[in-house]
Short mmCIF file of C-alpha atoms and ligand atoms in Angstrom, two decimals:
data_model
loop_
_atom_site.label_atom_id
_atom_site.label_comp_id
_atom_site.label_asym_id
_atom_site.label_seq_id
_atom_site.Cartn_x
_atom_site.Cartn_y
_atom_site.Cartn_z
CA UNK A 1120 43.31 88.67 -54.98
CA UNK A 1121 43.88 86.24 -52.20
CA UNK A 1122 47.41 85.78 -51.55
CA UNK A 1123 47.19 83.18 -49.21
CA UNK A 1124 49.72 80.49 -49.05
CA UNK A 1125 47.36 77.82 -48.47
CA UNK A 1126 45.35 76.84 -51.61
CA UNK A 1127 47.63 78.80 -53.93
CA UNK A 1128 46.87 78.62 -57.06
CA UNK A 1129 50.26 78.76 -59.58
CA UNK A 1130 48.17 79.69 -62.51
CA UNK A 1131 46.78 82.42 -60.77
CA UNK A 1132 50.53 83.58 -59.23
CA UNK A 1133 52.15 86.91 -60.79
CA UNK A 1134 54.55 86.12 -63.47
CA UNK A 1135 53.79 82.79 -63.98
CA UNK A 1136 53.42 81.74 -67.29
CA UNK A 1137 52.04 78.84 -69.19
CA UNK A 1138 52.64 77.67 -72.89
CA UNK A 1139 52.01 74.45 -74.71
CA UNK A 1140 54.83 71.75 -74.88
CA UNK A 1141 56.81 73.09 -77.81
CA UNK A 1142 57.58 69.44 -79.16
CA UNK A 1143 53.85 67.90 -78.86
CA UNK A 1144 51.94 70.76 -78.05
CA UNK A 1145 49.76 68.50 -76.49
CA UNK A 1146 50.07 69.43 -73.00
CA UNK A 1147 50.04 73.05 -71.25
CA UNK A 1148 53.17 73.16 -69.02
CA UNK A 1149 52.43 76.15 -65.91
CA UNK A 1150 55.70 77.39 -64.69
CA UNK A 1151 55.58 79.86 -61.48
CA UNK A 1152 58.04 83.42 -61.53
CA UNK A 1153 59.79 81.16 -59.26
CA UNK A 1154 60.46 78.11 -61.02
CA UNK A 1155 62.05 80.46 -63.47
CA UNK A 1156 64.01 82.43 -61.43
CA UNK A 1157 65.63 79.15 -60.34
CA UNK A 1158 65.78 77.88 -63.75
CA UNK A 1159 63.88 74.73 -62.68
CA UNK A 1160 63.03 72.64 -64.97
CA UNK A 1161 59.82 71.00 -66.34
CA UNK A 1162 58.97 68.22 -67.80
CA UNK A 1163 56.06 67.27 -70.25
CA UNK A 1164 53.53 64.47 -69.48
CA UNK A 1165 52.89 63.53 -72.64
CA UNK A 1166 56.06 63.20 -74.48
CA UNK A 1167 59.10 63.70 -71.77
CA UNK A 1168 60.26 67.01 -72.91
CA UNK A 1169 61.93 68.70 -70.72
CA UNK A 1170 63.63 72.15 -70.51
CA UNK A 1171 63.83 75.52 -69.66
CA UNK A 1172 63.21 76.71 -72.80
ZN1 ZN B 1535 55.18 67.24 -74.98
#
């Protein structure tokens, strides 16, 4: 696996995750181990969700 910082992928980063939006489900939301270990938060395109959660 290429670990380079250039190019990085996030879907492709260990313990990232992705799940659809749990309010529209419409859009796939990709959150990096580091995003959570922040407790950043995201926010849907489609409908303006947002939340860690
Ligand atoms: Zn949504």
């Amino acid at each position: 696996m290429v670990t380079s910082s250039l190019g990085m992928n996030v879907a492709n980063t260990p313990g990232s995750v992705s799940f659809l939006c749990p309010k529209c489900q419409q859009t796939t939301i990709v959150r990096a181990r580091n995003e959570r270990e922040i407790a950043a938060k995201f926010t849907c395109k489609s409908c303006g969700f947002t939340g860690p959660n």
